[in-house]
Short mmCIF file of C-alpha atoms and ligand atoms in Angstrom, two decimals:
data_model
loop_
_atom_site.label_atom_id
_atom_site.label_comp_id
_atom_site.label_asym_id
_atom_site.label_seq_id
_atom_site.Cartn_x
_atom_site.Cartn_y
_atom_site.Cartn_z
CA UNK A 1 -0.61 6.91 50.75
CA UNK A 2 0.28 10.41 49.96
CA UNK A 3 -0.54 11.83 47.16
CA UNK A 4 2.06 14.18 45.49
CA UNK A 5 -0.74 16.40 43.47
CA UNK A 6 -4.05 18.27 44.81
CA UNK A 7 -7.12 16.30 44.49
CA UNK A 8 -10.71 16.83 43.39
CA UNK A 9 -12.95 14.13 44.97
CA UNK A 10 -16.70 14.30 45.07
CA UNK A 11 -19.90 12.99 46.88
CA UNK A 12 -22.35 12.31 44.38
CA UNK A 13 -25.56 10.97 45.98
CA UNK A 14 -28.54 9.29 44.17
CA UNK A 15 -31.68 11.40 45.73
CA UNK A 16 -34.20 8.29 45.90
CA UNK A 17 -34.39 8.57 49.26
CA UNK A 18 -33.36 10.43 52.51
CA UNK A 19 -29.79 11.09 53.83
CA UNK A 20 -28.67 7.94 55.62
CA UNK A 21 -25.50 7.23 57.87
CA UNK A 22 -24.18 5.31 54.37
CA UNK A 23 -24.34 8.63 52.57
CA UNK A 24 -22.59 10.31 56.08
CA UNK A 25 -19.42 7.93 55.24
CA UNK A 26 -19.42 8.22 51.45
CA UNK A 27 -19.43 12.19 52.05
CA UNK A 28 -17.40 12.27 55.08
CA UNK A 29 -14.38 10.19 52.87
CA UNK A 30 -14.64 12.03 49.77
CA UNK A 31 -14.07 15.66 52.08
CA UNK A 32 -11.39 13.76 54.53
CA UNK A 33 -9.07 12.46 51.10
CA UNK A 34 -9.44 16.29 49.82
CA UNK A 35 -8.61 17.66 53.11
CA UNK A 36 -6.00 15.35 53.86
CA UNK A 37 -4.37 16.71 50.32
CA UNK A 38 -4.74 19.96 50.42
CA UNK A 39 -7.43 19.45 47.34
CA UNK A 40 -11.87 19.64 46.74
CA UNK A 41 -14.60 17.95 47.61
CA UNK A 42 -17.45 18.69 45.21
CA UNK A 43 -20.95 17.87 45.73
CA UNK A 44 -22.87 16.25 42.42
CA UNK A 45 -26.32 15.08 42.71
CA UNK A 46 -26.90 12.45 40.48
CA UNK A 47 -30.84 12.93 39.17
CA UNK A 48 -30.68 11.23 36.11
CA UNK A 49 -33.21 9.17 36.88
CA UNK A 50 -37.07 10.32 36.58
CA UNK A 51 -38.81 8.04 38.04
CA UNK A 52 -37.00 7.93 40.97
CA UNK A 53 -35.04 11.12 41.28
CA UNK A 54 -37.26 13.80 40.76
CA UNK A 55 -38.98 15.03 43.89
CA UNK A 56 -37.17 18.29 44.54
CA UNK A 57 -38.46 18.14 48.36
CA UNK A 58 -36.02 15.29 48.27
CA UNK A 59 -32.85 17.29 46.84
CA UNK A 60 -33.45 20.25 49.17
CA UNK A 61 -34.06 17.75 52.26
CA UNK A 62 -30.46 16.37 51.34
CA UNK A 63 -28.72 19.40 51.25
CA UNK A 64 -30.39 21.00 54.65
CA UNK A 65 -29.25 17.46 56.41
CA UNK A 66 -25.60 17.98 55.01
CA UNK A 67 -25.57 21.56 55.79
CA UNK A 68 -26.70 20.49 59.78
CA UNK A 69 -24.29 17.86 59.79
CA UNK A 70 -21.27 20.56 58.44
CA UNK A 71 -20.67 19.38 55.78
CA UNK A 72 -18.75 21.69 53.19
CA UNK A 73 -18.00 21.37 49.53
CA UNK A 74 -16.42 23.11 47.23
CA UNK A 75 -17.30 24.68 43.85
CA UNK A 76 -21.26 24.76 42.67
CA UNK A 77 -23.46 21.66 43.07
CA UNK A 78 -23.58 19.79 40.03
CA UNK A 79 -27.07 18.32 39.34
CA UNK A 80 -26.92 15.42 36.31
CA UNK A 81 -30.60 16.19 35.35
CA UNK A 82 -28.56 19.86 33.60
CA UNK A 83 -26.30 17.89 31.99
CA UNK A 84 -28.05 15.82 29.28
CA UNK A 85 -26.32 17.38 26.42
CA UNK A 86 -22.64 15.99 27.66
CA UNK A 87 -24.05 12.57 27.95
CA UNK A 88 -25.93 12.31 24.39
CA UNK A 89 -22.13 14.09 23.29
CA UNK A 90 -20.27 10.91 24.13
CA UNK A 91 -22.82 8.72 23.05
CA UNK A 92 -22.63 10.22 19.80
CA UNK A 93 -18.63 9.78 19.74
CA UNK A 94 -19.52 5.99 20.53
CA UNK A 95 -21.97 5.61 17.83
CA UNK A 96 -20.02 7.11 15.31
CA UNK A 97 -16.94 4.83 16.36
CA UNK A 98 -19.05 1.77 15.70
CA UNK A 99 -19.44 0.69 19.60
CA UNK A 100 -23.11 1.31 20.12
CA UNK A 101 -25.63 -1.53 19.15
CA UNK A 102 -29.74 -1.30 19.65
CA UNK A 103 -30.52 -3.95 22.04
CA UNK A 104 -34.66 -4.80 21.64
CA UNK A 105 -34.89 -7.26 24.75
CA UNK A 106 -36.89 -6.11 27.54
CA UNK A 107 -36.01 -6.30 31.11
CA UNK A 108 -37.74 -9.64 31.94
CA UNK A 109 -36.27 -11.10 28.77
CA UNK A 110 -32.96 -10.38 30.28
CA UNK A 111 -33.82 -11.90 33.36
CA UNK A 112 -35.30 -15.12 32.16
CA UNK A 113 -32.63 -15.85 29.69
CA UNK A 114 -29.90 -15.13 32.81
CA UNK A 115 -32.01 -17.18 34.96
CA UNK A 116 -32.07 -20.44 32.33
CA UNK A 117 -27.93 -20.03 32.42
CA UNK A 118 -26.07 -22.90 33.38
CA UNK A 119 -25.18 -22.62 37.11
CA UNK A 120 -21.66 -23.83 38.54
CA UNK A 121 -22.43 -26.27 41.36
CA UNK A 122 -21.66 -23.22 43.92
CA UNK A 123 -23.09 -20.16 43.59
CA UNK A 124 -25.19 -18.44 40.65
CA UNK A 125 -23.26 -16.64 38.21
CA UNK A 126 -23.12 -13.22 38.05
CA UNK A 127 -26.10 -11.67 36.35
CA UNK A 128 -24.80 -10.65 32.77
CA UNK A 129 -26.77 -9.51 29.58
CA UNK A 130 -26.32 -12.83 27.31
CA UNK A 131 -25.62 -10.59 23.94
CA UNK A 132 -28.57 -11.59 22.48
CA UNK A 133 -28.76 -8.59 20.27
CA UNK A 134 -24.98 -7.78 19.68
CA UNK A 135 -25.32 -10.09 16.50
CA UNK A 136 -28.71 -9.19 15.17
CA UNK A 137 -28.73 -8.85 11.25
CA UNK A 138 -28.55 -5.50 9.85
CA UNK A 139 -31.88 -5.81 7.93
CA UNK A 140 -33.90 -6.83 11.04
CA UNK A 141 -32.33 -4.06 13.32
CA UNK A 142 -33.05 -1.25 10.42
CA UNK A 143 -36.58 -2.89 10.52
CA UNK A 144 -37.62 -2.65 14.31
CA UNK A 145 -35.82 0.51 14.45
CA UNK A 146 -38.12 1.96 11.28
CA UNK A 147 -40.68 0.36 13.45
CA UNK A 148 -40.16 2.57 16.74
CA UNK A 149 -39.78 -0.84 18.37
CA UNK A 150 -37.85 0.50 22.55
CA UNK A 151 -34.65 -0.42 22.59
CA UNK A 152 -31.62 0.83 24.60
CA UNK A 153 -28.21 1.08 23.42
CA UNK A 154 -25.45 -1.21 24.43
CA UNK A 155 -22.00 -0.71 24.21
CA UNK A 156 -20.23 -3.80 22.45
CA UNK A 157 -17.01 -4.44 24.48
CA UNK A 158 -15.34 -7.11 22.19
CA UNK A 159 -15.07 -4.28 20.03
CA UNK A 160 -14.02 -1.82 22.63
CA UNK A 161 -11.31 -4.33 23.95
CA UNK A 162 -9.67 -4.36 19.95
CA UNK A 163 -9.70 -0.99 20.32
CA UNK A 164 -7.50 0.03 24.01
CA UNK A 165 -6.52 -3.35 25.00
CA UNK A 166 -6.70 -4.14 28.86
CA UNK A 167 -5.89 -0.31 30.80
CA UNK A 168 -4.88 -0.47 34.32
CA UNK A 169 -6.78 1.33 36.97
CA UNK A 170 -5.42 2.04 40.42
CA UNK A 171 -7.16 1.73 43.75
CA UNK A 172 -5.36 3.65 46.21
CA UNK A 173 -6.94 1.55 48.95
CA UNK A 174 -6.89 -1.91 49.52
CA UNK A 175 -6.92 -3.15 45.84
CA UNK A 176 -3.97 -1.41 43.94
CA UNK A 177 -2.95 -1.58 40.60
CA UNK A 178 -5.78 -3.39 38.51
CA UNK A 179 -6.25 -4.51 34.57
CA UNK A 180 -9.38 -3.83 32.97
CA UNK A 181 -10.52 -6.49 30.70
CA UNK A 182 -13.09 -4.84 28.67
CA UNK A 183 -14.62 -8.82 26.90
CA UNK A 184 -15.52 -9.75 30.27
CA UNK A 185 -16.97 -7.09 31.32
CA UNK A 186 -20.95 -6.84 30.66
CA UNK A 187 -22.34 -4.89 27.35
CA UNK A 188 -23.85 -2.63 29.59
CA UNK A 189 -27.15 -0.52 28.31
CA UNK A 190 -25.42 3.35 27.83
CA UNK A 191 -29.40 5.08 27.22
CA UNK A 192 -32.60 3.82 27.10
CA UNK A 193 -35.64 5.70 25.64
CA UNK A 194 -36.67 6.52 29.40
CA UNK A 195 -33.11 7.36 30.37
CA UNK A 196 -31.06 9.83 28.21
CA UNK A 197 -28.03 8.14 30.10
CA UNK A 198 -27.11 5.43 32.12
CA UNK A 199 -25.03 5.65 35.26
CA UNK A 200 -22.03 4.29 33.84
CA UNK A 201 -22.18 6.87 31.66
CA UNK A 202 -22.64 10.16 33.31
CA UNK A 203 -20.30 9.74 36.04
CA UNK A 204 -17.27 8.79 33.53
CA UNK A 205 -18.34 11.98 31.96
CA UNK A 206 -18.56 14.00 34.61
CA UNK A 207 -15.73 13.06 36.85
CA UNK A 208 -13.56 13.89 33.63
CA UNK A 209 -15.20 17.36 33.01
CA UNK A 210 -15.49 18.57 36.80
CA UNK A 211 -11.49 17.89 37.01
CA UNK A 212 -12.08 14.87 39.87
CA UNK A 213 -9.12 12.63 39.56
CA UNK A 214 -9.60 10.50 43.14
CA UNK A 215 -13.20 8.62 42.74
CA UNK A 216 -14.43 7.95 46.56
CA UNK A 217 -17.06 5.53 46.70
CA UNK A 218 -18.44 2.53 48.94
CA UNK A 219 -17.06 -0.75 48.02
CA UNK A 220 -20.30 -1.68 46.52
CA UNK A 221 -19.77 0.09 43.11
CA UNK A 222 -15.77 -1.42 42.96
CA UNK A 223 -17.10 -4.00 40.19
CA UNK A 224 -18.45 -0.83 38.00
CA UNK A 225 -14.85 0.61 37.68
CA UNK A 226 -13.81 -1.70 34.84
CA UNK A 227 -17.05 -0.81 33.06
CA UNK A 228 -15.84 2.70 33.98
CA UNK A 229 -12.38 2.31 32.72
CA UNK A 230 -13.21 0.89 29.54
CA UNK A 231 -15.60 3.91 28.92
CA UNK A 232 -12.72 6.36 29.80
CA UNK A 233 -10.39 4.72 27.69
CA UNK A 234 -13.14 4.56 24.11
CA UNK A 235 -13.81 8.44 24.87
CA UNK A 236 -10.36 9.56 25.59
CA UNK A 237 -10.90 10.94 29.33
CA UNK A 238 -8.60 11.09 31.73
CA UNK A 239 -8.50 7.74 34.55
CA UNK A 240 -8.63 8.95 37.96
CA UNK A 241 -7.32 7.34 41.29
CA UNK A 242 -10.31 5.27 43.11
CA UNK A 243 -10.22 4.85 46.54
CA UNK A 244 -13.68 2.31 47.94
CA UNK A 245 -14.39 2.54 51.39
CA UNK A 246 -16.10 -0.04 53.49
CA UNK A 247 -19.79 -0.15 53.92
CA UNK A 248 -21.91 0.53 56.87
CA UNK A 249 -23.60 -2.62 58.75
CA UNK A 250 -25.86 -2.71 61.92
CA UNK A 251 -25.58 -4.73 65.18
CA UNK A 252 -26.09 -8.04 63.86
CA UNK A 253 -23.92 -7.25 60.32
CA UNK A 254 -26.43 -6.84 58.17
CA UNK A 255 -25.74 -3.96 55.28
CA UNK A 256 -27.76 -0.72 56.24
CA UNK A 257 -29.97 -0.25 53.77
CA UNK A 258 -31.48 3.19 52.70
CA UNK A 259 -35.00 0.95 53.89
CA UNK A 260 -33.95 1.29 57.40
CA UNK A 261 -35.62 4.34 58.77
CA UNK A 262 -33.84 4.41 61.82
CA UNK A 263 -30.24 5.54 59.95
CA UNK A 264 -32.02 8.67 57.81
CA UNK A 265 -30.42 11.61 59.10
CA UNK A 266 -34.31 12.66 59.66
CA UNK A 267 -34.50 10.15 62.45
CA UNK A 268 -31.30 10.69 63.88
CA UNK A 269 -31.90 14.71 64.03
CA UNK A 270 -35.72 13.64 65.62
CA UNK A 271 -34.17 11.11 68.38
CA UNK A 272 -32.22 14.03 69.29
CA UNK A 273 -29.03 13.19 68.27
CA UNK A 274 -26.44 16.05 67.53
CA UNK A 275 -24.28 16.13 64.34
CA UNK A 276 -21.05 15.30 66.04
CA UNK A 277 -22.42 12.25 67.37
CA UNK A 278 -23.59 10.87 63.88
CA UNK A 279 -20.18 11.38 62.72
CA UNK A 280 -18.29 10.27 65.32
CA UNK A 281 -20.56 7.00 64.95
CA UNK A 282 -19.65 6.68 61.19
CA UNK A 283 -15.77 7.42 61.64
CA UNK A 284 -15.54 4.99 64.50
CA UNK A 285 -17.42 2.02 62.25
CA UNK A 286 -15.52 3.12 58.99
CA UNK A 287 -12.38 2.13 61.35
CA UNK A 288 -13.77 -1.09 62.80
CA UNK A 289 -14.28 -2.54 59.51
CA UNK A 290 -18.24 -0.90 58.64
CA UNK A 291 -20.12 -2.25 61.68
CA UNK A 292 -22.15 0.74 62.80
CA UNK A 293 -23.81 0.86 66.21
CA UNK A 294 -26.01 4.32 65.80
CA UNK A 295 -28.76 2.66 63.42
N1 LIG B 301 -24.89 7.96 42.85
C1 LIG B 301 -24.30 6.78 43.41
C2 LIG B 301 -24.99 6.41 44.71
O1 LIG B 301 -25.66 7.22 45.31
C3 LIG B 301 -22.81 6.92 43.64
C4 LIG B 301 -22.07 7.00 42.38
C5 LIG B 301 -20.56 7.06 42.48
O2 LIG B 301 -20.04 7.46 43.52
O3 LIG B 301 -19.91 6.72 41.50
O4 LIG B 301 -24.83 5.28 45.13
#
């Protein structure tokens, strides 16, 4: 597909680990679609996370194994942990639009309730928040609140649906023109106490405000983009194109998983491979459908 307009993509890794051949693909597509349009490729690192995030040996490790692999990008390096102050923004402009409700149920809550759900004879449904909380009398939620009782704040999407309707999306790749439908999509937490802002959050809110309008990602985050588009469309941000490549999968077609110590970059680099074997290893699987034979 050609594009008629120049385009910003980005890599945005999670640092919770080291630079695997997974990462080499995401960051190799997002710099091939900006290449092949005459457009950028910026780099964001996407720290929100303490626990897991932190460890700036991590970061700089990343950034050495992208710089020996070639890689270039454009424009500073975003990190999410500086950007706090866009995120509790928005969530502002969604409280004060009525969209935000405290949800008090802890994690294994969740869980157990999803786990008592009915199950189709085929198949377990997809795991989905119940909405436990979405209906919680005022007095009781200005009670636990006065309380300090944790809570994270969901974003009711009933409400957001009366609001824009179903938006189309586009994936430039294999899925094309798409409808959001905002009620079935989960009331996903936006912040938690521990988390200032969830991922759904940030990245709407800062692909809109670093200008990237074509979203390259593995095909394992496609089912976030209605999630995504219903955000964009509540806080009035632009939609970008998406474009979901294929993911990487060993010999035997199992999903390389950031576990597997033989695809970190680190291992790679310490078996003695060069740089322009690793990628030549990742463009040839991309094009055979994901199977990788380097790991
Ligand atoms: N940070 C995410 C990851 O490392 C990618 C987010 C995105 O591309 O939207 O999997």
């Amino acid at each position: 597909m050609s594009l008629r307009f120049p385009v910003t993509t980005r890599f945005a890794p999670t640092p919770s680990g080291e630079l695997h051949l997974g990462h080499v693909l995401a960051a190799w597509e997002a710099r091939r679609l900006a290449d092949a349009h005459g457009g950028r490729c910026l780099l964001r690192i996407e720290d929100l996370d303490a626990n897991r995030t932190r460890d700036p040996l991590v970061v700089q490790q990343m950034l050495e194994d992208l710089a020996w692999l070639g890689f270039r990008f454009d424009g500073e390096v975003v990190r999410q942990s500086a950007r706090t102050a866009a995120y509790s923004a928005a969530l502002g402009k969604l409280h004060a639009m009525g969209l935000l409700y405290p949800c008090f149920c802890s994690r294994a809550e969740i869980r157990a309730e999803w786990e008592e759900m009915p199950r189709a004879p085929h198949g377990s449904p997809r795991f989905r928040y119940s909405g436990r909380c979405r209906e919680l009398p005022a007095d009781i939620v200005e009670e636990k609140l006065a309380r300090g009782v944790p809570h994270a704040w969901r974003i009711n999407m009933r409400r957001v649906q009366d609001l824009i309707g179903c938006p189309s999306w586009e994936d430039i790749g294999r899925s094309g023109l798409q409808r959001c439908v905002p009620s079935s999509c989960d009331d996903v937490a936006l912040a938690r106490k521990d988390a200032p802002a969830s991922y759904h959050l940030a990245v709407v809110v800062d692909d809109a405000w670093q200008g990237v309008n074509l979203v390259s990602r593995g095909e394992d985050l496609l089912g976030c983009v209605p999630v995504h588009r219903a955000l964009q469309g509540v806080l009035a941000l632009p939609v970008p194109l998406y474009a979901h490549h294929v993911l990487l999968r060993d010999a035997a077609g199992r999903r390389l998983s950031k576990r597997d110590q033989s695809c970190t970059i680190r291992s790679l680099r310490e078996r003695g491979i060069s740089p322009q074997q690793a990628l030549a290893a990742v463009r040839s699987a991309a094009e055979a459908g994901g199977k990788c034979l380097l790991s």
